Amino acid sequence: MAISREDIENAAILARIHLDDDAKTGLEKDLSNILQLVDQLQSADTDNVTAMAHPLDAVQRLRPDEVTETVQRERYQQLAAKTQDGLYLVPRVVE
Amino acid sequence: MQWEAVIGLEVHAQLATRSKIFSGASTTFGAEPNSQACAVDLAMPGMLPVLNEGAVRMAALFGLAVNAEIAHRSVFDRKNYFYPDLPKGYQISQMYHPIVGPGIVTIEPDDSEPRPIRIHHAHLEEDAGKSLHEDFQGMTGIDLNRAGTPLLEIVSEPDMRSAVEAVAYLRKIHALVTYLGISDGDMSQGSMRCDCNVSIRPVGQTTLGTRTEIKNVNSFRFVEKAINSEIERQIELIEDGGTVLQETRLYDADNNETRPMRSKEFANDYRYFPDPDLLPVVIDDHYIEAIRATLPELPDAKKERFISQHGLSEYDARLLVQNRQTADYFEQVSSRCGDPKLAANWVMGELSRLLNQEELPLERSPVSADQLGQLLQRIQDNTISGKIAKQVFEAMWQEGADADQIIEQQGLKQVSDSGAIETLVDQVLAEQQAMVEDYHSEPVEKKKKKKFNALVGQVMKASAGKANPAQVNSILQQKL
């Protein structure tokens, strides 16, 4: 399966990344190659194979409903670009 | 043309766990901004989610309450989108293998027959944080305390046909989650929110019309108003030759209308895929049966019991079971005073009236169920009349005192001493000679009765309402 230029532009918007024309051309080729590899994998006959979520057949471990975290706001907020009154500040978003 | 509305609801109920669905941070409401957002909630690199057993148990409990199948294997998926109150860039949800399968609830909209509403499924997911759009140095403030709070999203089939039915359904879900104790159901704090899918079609048509989705409606009243205004809008639009667009809308309560949300540049493409950080959740029959054993008496069963055990009417029983606190309060009053009908009348009458008047929830009633039960006992043992009881109740409400204290303090004890009543009757007969003559000369039986009652009224007045009315009646009868 080949990927179109529109597919790439759409994916770039969804991923919030800017691509210039050269990058788009390169990606068209690279992503098409990847999809061809996927096609090849898809062609394997897996009718009698059960889907696997984990190689060791493990299942989700559950955690007891207990509060185990302490308040570390000051530490976390040192990493933020901007904070005020305990809030993380981000470029204005309008609904 | 006759139109029919088709409505389905997606109800988000915040689960009442102590900690978050994938982290050990606290879920307490109203904490300092970001004081309950840990490294997992903040999506720090390398952090991994670990599923909270409490959330799984609560979801399963809900499933059992609506007779749904609980999935022995469910899977978490990533729903990808960018918004600053969602630090990971995806919400962990369950798209393909939800924990609760199809179920059913019965609704009883006012004055109509009970109707089953199918539940398509219910799934677990995490809540997002909150964006504060007030001006913070020209920026938006983000509080991630709510990020990672467990939600149970309950998705109905499009089985409702009016706003009234939608509200009845929402009330039923609300009653269920609060009875089960899995959510506080407080819509004003956002613990329960609802998206309404609405379409219309000509009566008799079986295919569905194009639907719109009204997002995030947060009160019973707004659900009814939002749906009604949306139905009206769609009918007008179609009758004017237009077509309904499939879109997301918001309800504007000030203008009582729905408005389209600013359409994003591109249609939503959430690119769901199984979350590789979480393995399939596998639960066995043993676990499910252990949860089933903890199911409390649910509203429908409680209603039937109130009717059969307490002899209440269908209507009274239905109102009383609407929330668990009211039902429990009623039962306590009833067992204290021994008269369920009297207890029901007072809980739905005087008590509700004062609670509404002061906008208090039942939990904060100044008069406890035990205290009200004691007051009603005093009506039954003829210490006070029903009328005086209302006066005592108001005093209990104001002063927080017991009925007996108020009755004692204010000297409201009913006078049942026949000697004392006789004196009062004699006094009234002497003072009201005109009324007495009037009574004797009245030929019409019905009017005579009325005049008799007027004399009873005079005696009651003379006793400041404290004389036993039955005794006044019989003594007056003798004297006349």
XYZ file of C-alpha atoms in Angstrom:
575
model
C 0.000 0.000 0.000
C 1.312 3.408 -0.945
C 0.723 6.517 1.094
C -0.466 9.718 -0.553
C 0.776 13.228 0.011
C -2.631 14.137 1.522
C -2.298 11.262 4.028
C 1.035 12.645 5.118
C -0.282 16.178 5.420
C -3.228 14.952 7.453
C -1.003 12.877 9.743
C 1.255 15.907 10.233
C -1.713 17.974 11.351
C -2.883 15.266 13.759
C 0.647 14.995 15.172
C 1.026 18.793 15.337
C 4.263 18.799 13.358
C 5.292 21.067 10.540
C 6.742 19.455 7.420
C 8.314 21.256 4.490
C 7.940 19.949 0.925
C 11.268 18.064 0.926
C 10.368 16.266 4.127
C 6.978 15.343 2.713
C 8.565 13.848 -0.377
C 11.032 11.862 1.715
C 8.289 10.645 4.052
C 6.103 9.603 1.154
C 8.798 7.144 0.168
C 9.785 6.021 3.685
C 6.275 5.544 4.997
C 5.216 3.700 1.836
C 8.119 1.309 2.401
C 7.013 0.752 5.983
C 3.465 0.106 4.889
C 4.707 -2.378 2.321
C 6.477 -4.209 5.097
C 3.229 -4.230 7.057
C 1.425 -5.576 3.985
C 3.955 -8.345 3.824
C 3.339 -9.163 7.505
C -0.417 -9.042 6.895
C -0.098 -11.650 4.181
C 1.095 -14.250 6.696
C -1.592 -16.798 7.476
C -2.538 -16.251 11.142
C -5.955 -17.937 11.097
C -4.951 -20.485 13.704
C -2.877 -18.149 15.844
C -4.357 -16.453 18.920
C -3.708 -12.756 19.270
C -1.024 -11.952 21.806
C -0.880 -8.904 24.059
C 2.273 -9.983 25.855
C 4.920 -12.595 25.037
C 4.654 -14.166 28.498
C 0.864 -14.279 28.364
C 0.776 -11.938 31.346
C -2.369 -10.084 32.381
C -2.842 -6.714 34.028
C -1.854 -6.526 37.668
C -4.235 -4.540 39.829
C -3.224 -2.022 42.468
C -5.174 -1.669 45.744
C -7.172 1.569 45.923
C -4.841 3.477 48.207
C -3.331 6.942 48.087
C 0.425 6.407 47.908
C 1.583 9.721 46.448
C 2.732 12.683 48.492
C 2.378 16.289 47.388
C 5.416 17.212 45.278
C 4.008 20.151 43.422
C 6.976 22.422 44.044
C 9.369 19.878 42.542
C 7.233 19.210 39.479
C 6.582 22.869 38.865
C 10.299 23.652 38.731
C 10.251 21.864 35.391
C 7.414 23.947 33.988
C 8.037 26.915 31.726
C 5.542 29.064 33.601
C 3.300 28.662 36.645
C 1.037 30.897 38.675
C -0.997 30.205 41.823
C -0.132 26.526 41.510
C -1.399 26.338 37.923
C 0.681 25.315 34.926
C 0.445 28.084 32.330
C 0.184 27.246 28.633
C -0.391 29.330 25.512
C -3.981 30.524 25.509
C -6.497 27.930 24.339
C -9.954 29.086 23.421
C -12.815 26.599 23.147
C -45.921 16.235 9.933
C -45.724 14.392 13.250
C -42.141 14.073 14.484
C -40.609 11.671 16.912
C -37.398 12.328 18.811
C -34.751 9.630 19.231
C -32.410 10.158 22.163
C -29.417 8.306 23.538
C -27.300 9.386 26.496
C -23.653 8.963 27.387
C -23.332 9.422 31.125
C -19.937 9.949 32.717
C -19.892 9.063 36.391
C -16.778 9.820 38.440
C -16.046 6.771 40.512
C -15.650 7.283 44.253
C -12.219 5.700 44.562
C -9.719 7.176 46.976
C -6.912 7.194 44.446
C -6.774 7.705 40.692
C -7.413 5.039 38.106
C -3.767 4.652 37.080
C -1.811 6.332 39.891
C -1.699 6.539 43.679
C -2.588 10.267 43.736
C -5.600 11.334 45.788
C -8.934 12.138 44.129
C -10.285 14.466 46.843
C -12.340 17.282 45.336
C -11.355 20.904 45.925
C -7.664 20.489 46.782
C -5.060 23.146 45.941
C -4.409 23.222 42.161
C -2.020 20.474 41.027
C -1.389 19.238 44.570
C -2.904 15.897 43.514
C -1.190 15.530 40.169
C 1.687 13.076 40.456
C 4.325 12.124 37.899
C 1.992 9.586 36.235
C -0.821 12.148 35.966
C 1.628 14.704 34.571
C 2.822 12.192 31.953
C 6.447 12.467 32.958
C 8.656 10.385 30.658
C 8.936 6.761 31.712
C 5.925 6.741 33.979
C 3.672 3.705 33.680
C -0.001 3.342 34.590
C -1.060 0.688 37.121
C -4.769 -0.077 37.205
C -6.744 0.602 40.390
C -8.653 -2.471 41.576
C -11.300 -0.229 43.166
C -12.248 1.185 39.771
C -12.556 -2.305 38.276
C -14.718 -3.456 41.174
C -17.018 -0.421 40.958
C -17.485 -0.825 37.208
C -18.328 -4.498 37.693
C -20.764 -3.633 40.482
C -22.591 -1.274 38.150
C -22.671 -3.929 35.448
C -24.223 -6.447 37.821
C -26.835 -3.864 38.900
C -28.024 -3.441 35.300
C -27.952 -7.169 34.550
C -25.076 -6.808 32.145
C -22.431 -9.346 31.383
C -19.084 -8.472 32.954
C -16.270 -9.008 30.485
C -13.788 -11.581 31.712
C -11.251 -9.857 29.525
C -11.267 -6.147 28.785
C -8.689 -3.954 27.102
C -7.605 -0.328 27.460
C -7.071 1.780 24.358
C -5.502 5.138 23.699
C -7.735 7.883 22.361
C -5.353 10.371 20.801
C -5.903 14.115 20.770
C -4.038 17.241 21.792
C -5.308 19.485 24.525
C -3.278 20.984 27.354
C -5.411 19.430 30.091
C -4.452 15.997 28.731
C -0.683 15.848 29.263
C -0.057 12.453 27.648
C -1.631 13.504 24.354
C -4.076 10.618 24.712
C -6.807 9.555 27.054
C -6.771 5.965 28.278
C -10.218 4.540 27.568
C -11.836 1.297 26.436
C -12.943 1.364 22.815
C -13.176 -2.223 21.638
C -13.445 -4.429 24.713
C -15.265 -2.555 27.484
C -15.587 -4.061 30.934
C -19.411 -3.935 31.039
C -21.472 -5.416 28.207
C -25.114 -4.765 27.214
C -27.536 -4.238 30.100
C -30.953 -2.831 30.828
C -32.642 -0.381 33.195
C -36.327 0.376 33.654
C -37.436 3.976 33.720
C -40.690 5.338 35.086
C -41.302 8.771 33.624
C -44.037 10.678 35.476
C -47.512 9.390 34.818
C -46.546 6.812 32.258
C -45.867 3.114 32.084
C -42.432 1.769 33.056
C -40.207 1.349 30.030
C -36.983 -0.609 29.553
C -33.975 1.317 28.248
C -31.092 -0.712 26.894
C -27.529 0.060 27.888
C -25.134 -0.551 25.028
C -22.074 -0.926 27.268
C -20.138 0.844 30.018
C -16.400 1.369 29.992
C -13.661 2.679 32.247
C -11.598 5.708 31.329
C -9.629 8.526 32.897
C -10.843 12.084 33.299
C -8.855 15.036 31.951
C -7.646 18.055 33.930
C -9.251 21.478 33.954
C -8.376 24.477 31.814
C -8.961 27.866 33.370
C -9.472 30.412 30.657
C -9.405 33.495 32.843
C -6.477 35.617 31.938
C -3.208 34.419 33.461
C -0.632 36.752 31.912
C -2.458 36.203 28.608
C -2.150 32.442 29.074
C -4.385 29.550 30.087
C -4.041 27.970 33.541
C -4.024 24.196 33.856
C -5.066 22.270 36.966
C -4.366 18.557 36.638
C -5.884 17.410 39.944
C -8.790 15.850 38.068
C -6.543 14.232 35.436
C -6.652 10.490 35.954
C -9.818 10.426 38.075
C -11.671 7.229 37.145
C -14.808 7.622 35.056
C -17.397 5.061 34.150
C -18.943 6.028 30.830
C -22.389 4.495 30.532
C -23.671 4.481 26.969
C -27.372 3.906 26.322
C -29.025 2.702 23.146
C -31.105 5.393 21.390
C -34.205 4.149 23.211
C -35.619 7.355 24.633
C -38.319 9.291 22.817
C -38.640 12.509 24.801
C -36.673 14.822 27.063
C -38.811 13.617 29.973
C -37.730 10.033 29.317
C -34.099 11.114 29.054
C -34.328 12.800 32.454
C -36.036 9.729 33.943
C -33.187 7.595 32.591
C -30.544 9.944 33.979
C -32.297 9.915 37.368
C -32.293 6.137 37.286
C -28.577 5.992 36.558
C -28.005 8.571 39.270
C -30.020 6.512 41.754
C -28.106 3.368 40.801
C -24.610 4.801 41.160
C -25.452 6.458 44.476
C -27.179 3.342 45.873
C -24.149 1.314 44.848
C -21.912 3.908 46.473
C -19.684 3.976 43.400
C -20.152 7.720 42.723
C -21.423 10.658 44.730
C -23.432 11.641 41.635
C -23.013 15.324 42.444
C -23.722 17.018 39.135
C -22.867 20.486 40.460
C -19.288 19.317 41.131
C -19.098 17.535 37.798
C -19.151 14.061 39.369
C -21.817 13.164 36.850
C -22.001 14.670 33.368
C -23.950 13.748 30.326
C -23.726 13.956 26.527
C -27.081 13.813 24.735
C -27.420 12.387 21.227
C -30.559 13.740 19.619
C -32.210 13.154 16.259
C -35.742 13.357 14.921
C -37.700 11.358 12.366
C -41.290 11.260 11.092
C -43.482 9.105 13.333
C -43.588 5.602 11.885
C -40.171 5.775 10.227
C -37.748 3.137 11.479
C -34.449 4.451 10.136
C -32.671 7.044 12.243
C -32.292 10.705 11.322
C -28.953 12.519 11.483
C -28.045 13.124 15.102
C -26.302 15.907 16.913
C -24.467 15.496 20.176
C -24.962 18.020 22.979
C -21.816 17.882 25.094
C -21.346 18.110 28.833
C -24.774 18.881 30.198
C -24.511 19.041 33.964
C -27.969 19.131 35.561
C -31.226 17.245 35.262
C -33.049 20.458 34.422
C -30.569 21.401 31.690
C -30.781 17.937 30.131
C -34.509 18.390 29.703
C -34.228 21.945 28.405
C -31.250 21.261 26.130
C -32.943 18.269 24.504
C -36.241 20.092 24.036
C -34.578 23.096 22.451
C -32.521 20.826 20.175
C -35.611 18.861 19.091
C -37.371 22.129 18.299
C -34.376 23.408 16.361
C -34.145 20.243 14.265
C -37.874 20.208 13.472
C -37.828 23.850 12.416
C -34.698 23.297 10.358
C -36.131 20.310 8.486
C -39.555 21.859 7.997
C -37.855 24.890 6.473
C -36.213 22.578 3.950
C -32.799 22.336 5.654
C -30.848 19.287 6.758
C -29.402 18.452 10.161
C -25.610 18.304 10.224
C -23.923 15.669 12.335
C -22.053 17.856 14.772
C -21.230 18.526 18.388
C -23.181 21.285 20.089
C -23.153 23.042 23.435
C -26.175 24.056 25.466
C -26.342 27.734 26.353
C -28.572 27.919 29.416
C -28.829 31.717 29.367
C -30.461 31.744 25.954
C -31.979 28.237 26.230
C -30.542 27.123 22.906
C -27.856 24.806 21.591
C -24.969 26.173 19.541
C -22.448 24.337 17.390
C -19.029 23.976 19.006
C -16.335 25.654 16.991
C -15.680 23.008 14.399
C -12.105 21.815 14.391
C -10.225 22.195 11.147
C -10.448 18.480 10.533
C -12.912 15.883 11.648
C -11.895 14.116 14.859
C -9.565 11.259 14.227
C -8.743 9.721 17.564
C -6.681 6.856 16.121
C -7.644 4.435 18.890
C -5.248 1.596 19.482
C -4.611 -0.802 22.397
C -2.475 0.870 25.060
C 0.807 -1.049 25.095
C 1.436 0.151 28.691
C -1.528 -1.848 29.964
C -2.145 -5.544 29.613
C -5.590 -7.035 29.129
C -7.619 -6.994 32.337
C -8.669 -10.519 33.187
C -11.177 -11.192 35.949
C -12.701 -14.531 36.862
C -16.123 -15.718 38.000
C -14.957 -16.000 41.560
C -14.103 -12.277 41.614
C -17.394 -11.348 39.933
C -19.442 -13.467 42.340
C -17.674 -11.902 45.307
C -18.713 -8.495 43.973
C -22.273 -9.685 43.334
C -22.500 -10.648 47.003
C -21.950 -6.995 47.945
C -24.860 -5.658 45.837
C -27.116 -3.574 48.100
C -30.899 -3.446 47.767
C -31.474 -1.438 44.587
C -34.161 1.210 43.965
C -36.621 -1.071 42.110
C -36.472 -3.759 44.792
C -36.710 -1.161 47.548
C -39.768 0.382 45.920
C -41.522 -2.993 45.743
C -40.678 -3.644 49.366
C -41.980 -0.233 50.472
C -45.266 -1.072 48.763
C -45.612 -4.621 50.103
C -44.024 -4.235 53.529
C -45.011 -0.677 54.421
C -48.258 -0.469 52.449
C -47.188 2.697 50.630
C -48.731 3.783 47.335
C -46.762 3.274 44.136
C -46.372 7.034 43.842
C -45.051 7.575 47.378
C -42.711 4.604 47.123
C -41.307 5.809 43.820
C -40.546 9.265 45.196
C -38.985 7.949 48.387
C -36.556 5.567 46.676
C -35.251 8.170 44.233
C -32.241 8.556 46.420
C -30.803 6.308 49.031
C -30.566 8.936 51.795
C -34.263 9.760 51.566
C -35.206 6.079 51.521
C -33.018 5.353 54.556
C -34.298 8.417 56.406
C -37.901 7.390 55.745
C -37.337 3.858 57.015
C -35.781 5.141 60.204
C -38.654 7.553 60.858
C -41.134 4.826 60.066
C -39.598 2.256 62.376
C -39.399 4.807 65.172
C -43.039 5.907 64.922
C -44.498 2.652 63.642
C -46.719 4.303 61.011
C -45.185 4.188 57.515
C -47.883 6.261 55.858
C -47.538 9.038 58.438
C -43.746 8.860 58.105
C -43.951 9.073 54.297
C -46.276 12.078 54.461
C -43.957 13.940 56.786
C -40.747 13.110 54.904
C -42.220 14.198 51.571
C -44.265 17.011 53.132
C -42.957 19.146 55.985
C -39.387 17.875 55.858
C -38.980 18.334 52.070
C -40.688 21.701 52.268
C -38.200 23.072 54.798
C -35.210 21.449 53.068
C -36.231 23.026 49.761
C -36.930 26.347 51.375
C -33.445 26.468 52.853
C -31.833 24.662 49.921
C -30.344 22.041 52.200
C -29.492 18.464 51.240
C -31.087 15.827 53.463
C -27.707 14.989 55.018
C -27.694 18.442 56.572
C -31.226 18.410 57.916
C -31.289 19.949 61.395
C -33.889 17.354 62.410
C -32.636 13.774 62.406
C -34.761 10.796 61.377
C -34.875 9.688 64.993
C -36.080 13.079 66.152
C -38.789 13.211 63.490
C -39.840 9.685 64.430
C -40.217 10.759 68.042
C -42.349 13.732 67.023
C -44.662 11.468 65.032
C -44.928 9.153 68.009
C -46.323 12.073 69.953
C -49.076 12.508 67.360
C -49.930 8.853 67.649
C -50.078 8.715 71.410
C -52.274 11.843 71.387
C -49.756 14.020 73.192
C -50.164 16.582 70.404
C -52.405 17.044 67.388
C -51.128 16.931 63.812
C -51.520 20.675 63.595
C -49.484 21.381 66.711
C -46.910 18.866 65.442
C -46.108 21.195 62.535
C -45.484 23.981 64.992
C -43.261 21.695 67.081
C -41.400 20.573 63.959
C -40.566 24.153 62.971
C -39.294 24.796 66.486
C -37.180 21.620 66.365
C -35.799 22.802 63.036
C -34.846 26.208 64.441
C -33.523 25.094 67.805
C -32.239 21.601 67.081
C -34.119 20.324 70.138
C -36.113 17.091 70.562
C -39.876 17.056 70.173
C -40.489 16.303 73.864
C -38.342 19.241 74.934
C -40.251 21.646 72.670
C -43.635 20.291 73.731
C -42.625 20.680 77.382
C -41.019 24.102 77.000
C -43.819 25.644 75.002
C -46.569 23.884 76.964
C -48.050 22.351 73.831
C -49.172 19.115 75.363
C -52.634 18.212 74.217
C -55.299 18.617 76.887
C -57.082 15.281 77.265
C -58.394 15.897 80.752
C -62.169 15.801 80.255
C -62.783 18.047 83.233
C -60.603 20.766 81.784
C -62.191 20.407 78.373
C -65.653 20.587 79.895
C -64.762 23.858 81.559
C -63.597 25.217 78.211
C -66.781 24.035 76.489
C -68.969 25.615 79.164
C -67.045 28.838 78.824
C -67.500 28.933 75.043
C -71.196 28.041 75.263
C -71.702 30.909 77.699
C -69.796 33.395 75.563
C -71.233 32.382 72.211
C -74.956 32.265 72.960
C -75.845 33.615 69.526
C -73.937 30.787 67.822
C -75.613 28.236 70.062
C -79.088 29.545 69.246
C -78.186 29.642 65.604
C -77.144 26.015 65.815
C -80.341 24.899 67.521
C -82.630 26.701 65.116
C -80.871 25.406 61.973
C -83.172 22.913 60.189
C -80.824 21.808 57.420
C -78.593 18.953 58.635
C -75.588 19.921 56.551
C -75.632 23.519 57.730
C -76.179 22.384 61.289
C -72.971 20.341 61.055
C -71.115 23.385 59.835
C -72.337 25.442 62.757
C -71.317 22.677 65.131
C -67.836 22.683 63.672
C -67.626 26.422 64.152
C -68.274 25.878 67.853
C -65.583 23.169 67.966
C -63.277 25.735 66.417
C -64.091 28.212 69.187
C -63.252 25.641 71.872
C -59.994 24.722 70.122
C -59.128 28.390 69.904
C -59.889 28.850 73.587
C -57.468 25.987 74.322
C -54.773 27.494 72.072
C -55.075 24.441 69.840
C -54.139 22.058 72.606
C -57.479 20.394 73.383
C -57.930 16.873 72.058
C -60.273 17.491 69.096
C -62.084 14.147 69.426
C -62.890 14.834 73.076
C -64.031 18.380 72.338
C -66.374 16.915 69.744
C -68.008 14.432 72.026
C -68.311 16.744 75.049
C -69.787 19.522 72.938
C -72.239 17.064 71.441
C -73.426 16.071 74.908
C -73.770 19.659 76.121
C -75.742 20.784 73.105
